[in-house]
Amino acid sequence: MSDEPITAERVQQMITRGPFHQWLGLQVLKVEKDAVEIKATWREEWVVNPDKRYTHGGILAALVDLAADWAFVSRTGRGVPTIDMRVDYHRAAMPGDLIAKGRVVKAGGQFSVAEAQVFDKEGALVASGRGVYFTAPPKA
Amino acid sequence: MSDEPITAERVQQMITRGPFHQWLGLQVLKVEKDAVEIKATWREEWVVNPDKRYTHGGILAALVDLAADWAFVSRTGRGVPTIDMRVDYHRAAMPGDLIAKGRVVKAGGQFSVAEAQVFDKEGALVASGRGVYFTAPPKA
Amino acid sequence: MSDEPITAERVQQMITRGPFHQWLGLQVLKVEKDAVEIKATWREEWVVNPDKRYTHGGILAALVDLAADWAFVSRTGRGVPTIDMRVDYHRAAMPGDLIAKGRVVKAGGQFSVAEAQVFDKEGALVASGRGVYFTAPPKA
Amino acid sequence: MSDEPITAERVQQMITRGPFHQWLGLQVLKVEKDAVEIKATWREEWVVNPDKRYTHGGILAALVDLAADWAFVSRTGRGVPTIDMRVDYHRAAMPGDLIAKGRVVKAGGQFSVAEAQVFDKEGALVASGRGVYFTAPPKA
């Protein structure tokens, strides 16, 4: 990683490069040591059921993965490959922006564990989970 | 559920109602007893890394969830709520349509387990996983 | 559940009835609202590798499950069936007693999520995880 | 790994070295390319509930882990560290020997995925799951 300090602005720049991230309307709210907070901007295409209007679990899964992944950025200086992930769904996520908070559980050499929570605009926990990430430095 | 037989066409109709499903370009290829096969149509917004061009893990997670969920459709006649899900990532999914195959592992009264695999257009396994689904009949 | 308050002593009595719990030498250290702390007493049979002497992951998995499960006891008044569970292994657990701390993530009607951490005698985190539990009241 | 062929007898020898494996009464029934079948011998200490007499989920978790882990033995020539594991519980496991079948899902360089099923003496599926294993060769 470069010597450039890892600020929310820097992480926002890296994240915004990804078309999927743009589609999710990601805004990096906070970057701390071993933790990150990211907002996703609601869009109509997230809806799974046109009557009940709740958000598809795949969107929530993506946010759990994203927040857990970028929780390592203060260490890695970049996004890292996901090895596996688990998501628990706690309640229906109705239309509205979502906030995902990621936190490192255990940083290791080769692989590391982080967890994340996703909240709706009222602050209710809609999903949470954890994943294992490949945090070995990239080969020179 | 209605007496209408659960055909691929019927499942396609139900799935297509969901805006997220439309965005994923889902095509129901096969519906069998306790199994389903669904194709998703690649789109540029799936890309996470504009240089390496691979698909975001959230898309693969959504497909694992979708295929495992709809594997119950021959029993439930509808999509069911996901309780939790696990995804393992096996290799980078490069641009191209994806095929997700779901299969029931254990059908129960209240909750049931299914698994799914996601393949790229060359037939390589890019992700797999399993989830627990809430399969109790809806309250009258 | 009875009107008897759920104290650590009461939970210890319930837990001690189980032969597997006796074999694990479980001691209930703390019972709080939505949280529990349980100690397991090391025994030679936990060892998986006679040279390196570390504890088998199945023991750690059992402790994650136990602590997450009994975290509900202030609500349920009893142990509840596990639907599924995930365990992440963080470092080798060397011979010595282990402490498992469980905490409710989301209490629901039919099923609920809890998480747990397992610490070695030096206080290092050796494993953590989460599970879904069937918390519906038993049928009359 | 040595040049010695990986037979069920050879795997039995390796497994039997572990005190926890001895306690589980493990018998290696079959070793094939990317697959293994192991029997565990029931013991009273497995019981969690003295009235209902079913086996503790921690035992089933240990068997899922063991079978998934040793499914790699035709490649690795040894047991490998578990990174994480998921177990789904399908029905109560009543007293009796259990059979665990493991199968490689995806073999990788650094880490690999395998799945396992646990059957009771009547052949009913009592638990299943999958895990990620650290399959990099040991450092010289």
GROMACS .gro file of N, CA, C and O in nm, chain B residues 24-62:
model
  156
  164LEU      N    1  -3.162  -0.843  -1.266
  164LEU     CA    2  -3.068  -0.955  -1.281
  164LEU      C    3  -3.091  -1.031  -1.412
  164LEU      O    4  -3.015  -1.121  -1.446
  165GLY      N    5  -3.196  -0.997  -1.482
  165GLY     CA    6  -3.226  -1.066  -1.607
  165GLY      C    7  -3.246  -1.215  -1.589
  165GLY      O    8  -3.193  -1.297  -1.664
  166LEU      N    9  -3.325  -1.252  -1.490
  166LEU     CA   10  -3.341  -1.393  -1.456
  166LEU      C   11  -3.427  -1.468  -1.557
  166LEU      O   12  -3.535  -1.422  -1.594
  167GLN      N   13  -3.378  -1.582  -1.599
  167GLN     CA   14  -3.456  -1.673  -1.682
  167GLN      C   15  -3.463  -1.809  -1.615
  167GLN      O   16  -3.359  -1.869  -1.586
  168VAL      N   17  -3.583  -1.857  -1.591
  168VAL     CA   18  -3.600  -1.987  -1.526
  168VAL      C   19  -3.580  -2.096  -1.631
  168VAL      O   20  -3.661  -2.109  -1.723
  169LEU      N   21  -3.473  -2.172  -1.617
  169LEU     CA   22  -3.441  -2.274  -1.718
  169LEU      C   23  -3.508  -2.407  -1.690
  169LEU      O   24  -3.542  -2.481  -1.781
  170LYS      N   25  -3.524  -2.438  -1.562
  170LYS     CA   26  -3.575  -2.570  -1.527
  170LYS      C   27  -3.637  -2.566  -1.388
  170LYS      O   28  -3.582  -2.504  -1.297
  171VAL      N   29  -3.753  -2.630  -1.372
  171VAL     CA   30  -3.812  -2.647  -1.240
  171VAL      C   31  -3.846  -2.794  -1.225
  171VAL      O   32  -3.921  -2.850  -1.305
  172GLU      N   33  -3.784  -2.855  -1.124
  172GLU     CA   34  -3.812  -2.996  -1.098
  172GLU      C   35  -3.849  -3.012  -0.952
  172GLU      O   36  -3.840  -2.917  -0.875
  173LYS      N   37  -3.887  -3.131  -0.917
  173LYS     CA   38  -3.913  -3.161  -0.776
  173LYS      C   39  -3.789  -3.126  -0.695
  173LYS      O   40  -3.681  -3.184  -0.717
  174ASP      N   41  -3.800  -3.028  -0.606
  174ASP     CA   42  -3.691  -2.990  -0.515
  174ASP      C   43  -3.566  -2.938  -0.585
  174ASP      O   44  -3.456  -2.946  -0.529
  175ALA      N   45  -3.581  -2.887  -0.704
  175ALA     CA   46  -3.463  -2.834  -0.774
  175ALA      C   47  -3.505  -2.729  -0.875
  175ALA      O   48  -3.617  -2.732  -0.927
  176VAL      N   49  -3.413  -2.637  -0.902
  176VAL     CA   50  -3.442  -2.531  -0.995
  176VAL      C   51  -3.313  -2.488  -1.065
  176VAL      O   52  -3.204  -2.509  -1.011
  177GLU      N   53  -3.325  -2.433  -1.182
  177GLU     CA   54  -3.208  -2.383  -1.254
  177GLU      C   55  -3.245  -2.248  -1.314
  177GLU      O   56  -3.345  -2.237  -1.386
  178ILE      N   57  -3.167  -2.147  -1.283
  178ILE     CA   58  -3.198  -2.010  -1.322
  178ILE      C   59  -3.076  -1.945  -1.385
  178ILE      O   60  -2.965  -1.961  -1.334
  179LYS      N   61  -3.098  -1.874  -1.493
  179LYS     CA   62  -2.989  -1.802  -1.558
  179LYS      C   63  -3.001  -1.653  -1.529
  179LYS      O   64  -3.111  -1.598  -1.527
  180ALA      N   65  -2.888  -1.588  -1.507
  180ALA     CA   66  -2.886  -1.443  -1.488
  180ALA      C   67  -2.806  -1.382  -1.601
  180ALA      O   68  -2.703  -1.437  -1.643
  181THR      N   69  -2.855  -1.271  -1.652
  181THR     CA   70  -2.797  -1.209  -1.770
  181THR      C   71  -2.697  -1.100  -1.731
  181THR      O   72  -2.734  -1.001  -1.667
  182TRP      N   73  -2.575  -1.118  -1.770
  182TRP     CA   74  -2.467  -1.028  -1.729
  182TRP      C   75  -2.498  -0.882  -1.763
  182TRP      O   76  -2.555  -0.851  -1.866
  183ARG      N   77  -2.459  -0.796  -1.673
  183ARG     CA   78  -2.467  -0.654  -1.703
  183ARG      C   79  -2.345  -0.583  -1.643
  183ARG      O   80  -2.291  -0.622  -1.541
  184GLU      N   81  -2.309  -0.475  -1.706
  184GLU     CA   82  -2.189  -0.400  -1.670
  184GLU      C   83  -2.188  -0.359  -1.522
  184GLU      O   84  -2.083  -0.356  -1.458
  185GLU      N   85  -2.305  -0.331  -1.466
  185GLU     CA   86  -2.310  -0.287  -1.326
  185GLU      C   87  -2.268  -0.397  -1.228
  185GLU      O   88  -2.254  -0.369  -1.109
  186TRP      N   89  -2.252  -0.520  -1.272
  186TRP     CA   90  -2.209  -0.626  -1.183
  186TRP      C   91  -2.060  -0.616  -1.149
  186TRP      O   92  -2.015  -0.677  -1.052
  187VAL      N   93  -1.986  -0.545  -1.231
  187VAL     CA   94  -1.840  -0.542  -1.218
  187VAL      C   95  -1.800  -0.469  -1.090
  187VAL      O   96  -1.853  -0.362  -1.060
  188VAL      N   97  -1.707  -0.526  -1.016
  188VAL     CA   98  -1.659  -0.458  -0.896
  188VAL      C   99  -1.529  -0.384  -0.923
  188VAL      O  100  -1.506  -0.275  -0.873
  189ASN      N  101  -1.444  -0.443  -1.006
  189ASN     CA  102  -1.312  -0.388  -1.031
  189ASN      C  103  -1.300  -0.357  -1.179
  189ASN      O  104  -1.298  -0.448  -1.262
  190PRO      N  105  -1.290  -0.228  -1.214
  190PRO     CA  106  -1.293  -0.191  -1.357
  190PRO      C  107  -1.171  -0.240  -1.434
  190PRO      O  108  -1.177  -0.250  -1.556
  191ASP      N  109  -1.062  -0.273  -1.365
  191ASP     CA  110  -0.943  -0.325  -1.433
  191ASP      C  111  -0.955  -0.476  -1.454
  191ASP      O  112  -0.943  -0.526  -1.563
  192LYS      N  113  -0.982  -0.546  -1.345
  192LYS     CA  114  -0.984  -0.693  -1.354
  192LYS      C  115  -1.120  -0.744  -1.403
  192LYS      O  116  -1.131  -0.858  -1.445
  193ARG      N  117  -1.221  -0.660  -1.393
  193ARG     CA  118  -1.352  -0.688  -1.453
  193ARG      C  119  -1.430  -0.802  -1.390
  193ARG      O  120  -1.523  -0.854  -1.450
  194TYR      N  121  -1.398  -0.845  -1.270
  194TYR     CA  122  -1.479  -0.954  -1.219
  194TYR      C  123  -1.605  -0.904  -1.148
  194TYR      O  124  -1.616  -0.789  -1.110
  195THR      N  125  -1.698  -0.998  -1.136
  195THR     CA  126  -1.831  -0.972  -1.082
  195THR      C  127  -1.826  -0.959  -0.930
  195THR      O  128  -1.756  -1.036  -0.863
  196HIS      N  129  -1.903  -0.868  -0.875
  196HIS     CA  130  -1.907  -0.852  -0.729
  196HIS      C  131  -1.968  -0.975  -0.663
  196HIS      O  132  -2.064  -1.033  -0.713
  197GLY      N  133  -1.910  -1.011  -0.549
  197GLY     CA  134  -1.959  -1.126  -0.473
  197GLY      C  135  -2.105  -1.112  -0.430
  197GLY      O  136  -2.173  -1.213  -0.407
  198GLY      N  137  -2.154  -0.990  -0.420
  198GLY     CA  138  -2.293  -0.970  -0.382
  198GLY      C  139  -2.389  -1.025  -0.486
  198GLY      O  140  -2.498  -1.074  -0.453
  199ILE      N  141  -2.349  -1.017  -0.612
  199ILE     CA  142  -2.431  -1.075  -0.720
  199ILE      C  143  -2.434  -1.227  -0.705
  199ILE      O  144  -2.540  -1.290  -0.715
  200LEU      N  145  -2.317  -1.286  -0.679
  200LEU     CA  146  -2.311  -1.431  -0.663
  200LEU      C  147  -2.390  -1.474  -0.540
  200LEU      O  148  -2.460  -1.577  -0.542
  201ALA      N  149  -2.382  -1.396  -0.434
  201ALA     CA  150  -2.459  -1.426  -0.313
  201ALA      C  151  -2.609  -1.422  -0.342
  201ALA      O  152  -2.684  -1.509  -0.299
  202ALA      N  153  -2.650  -1.321  -0.418
  202ALA     CA  154  -2.792  -1.310  -0.454
  202ALA      C  155  -2.837  -1.432  -0.534
  202ALA      O  156  -2.947  -1.484  -0.514
   0.00000   0.00000   0.00000
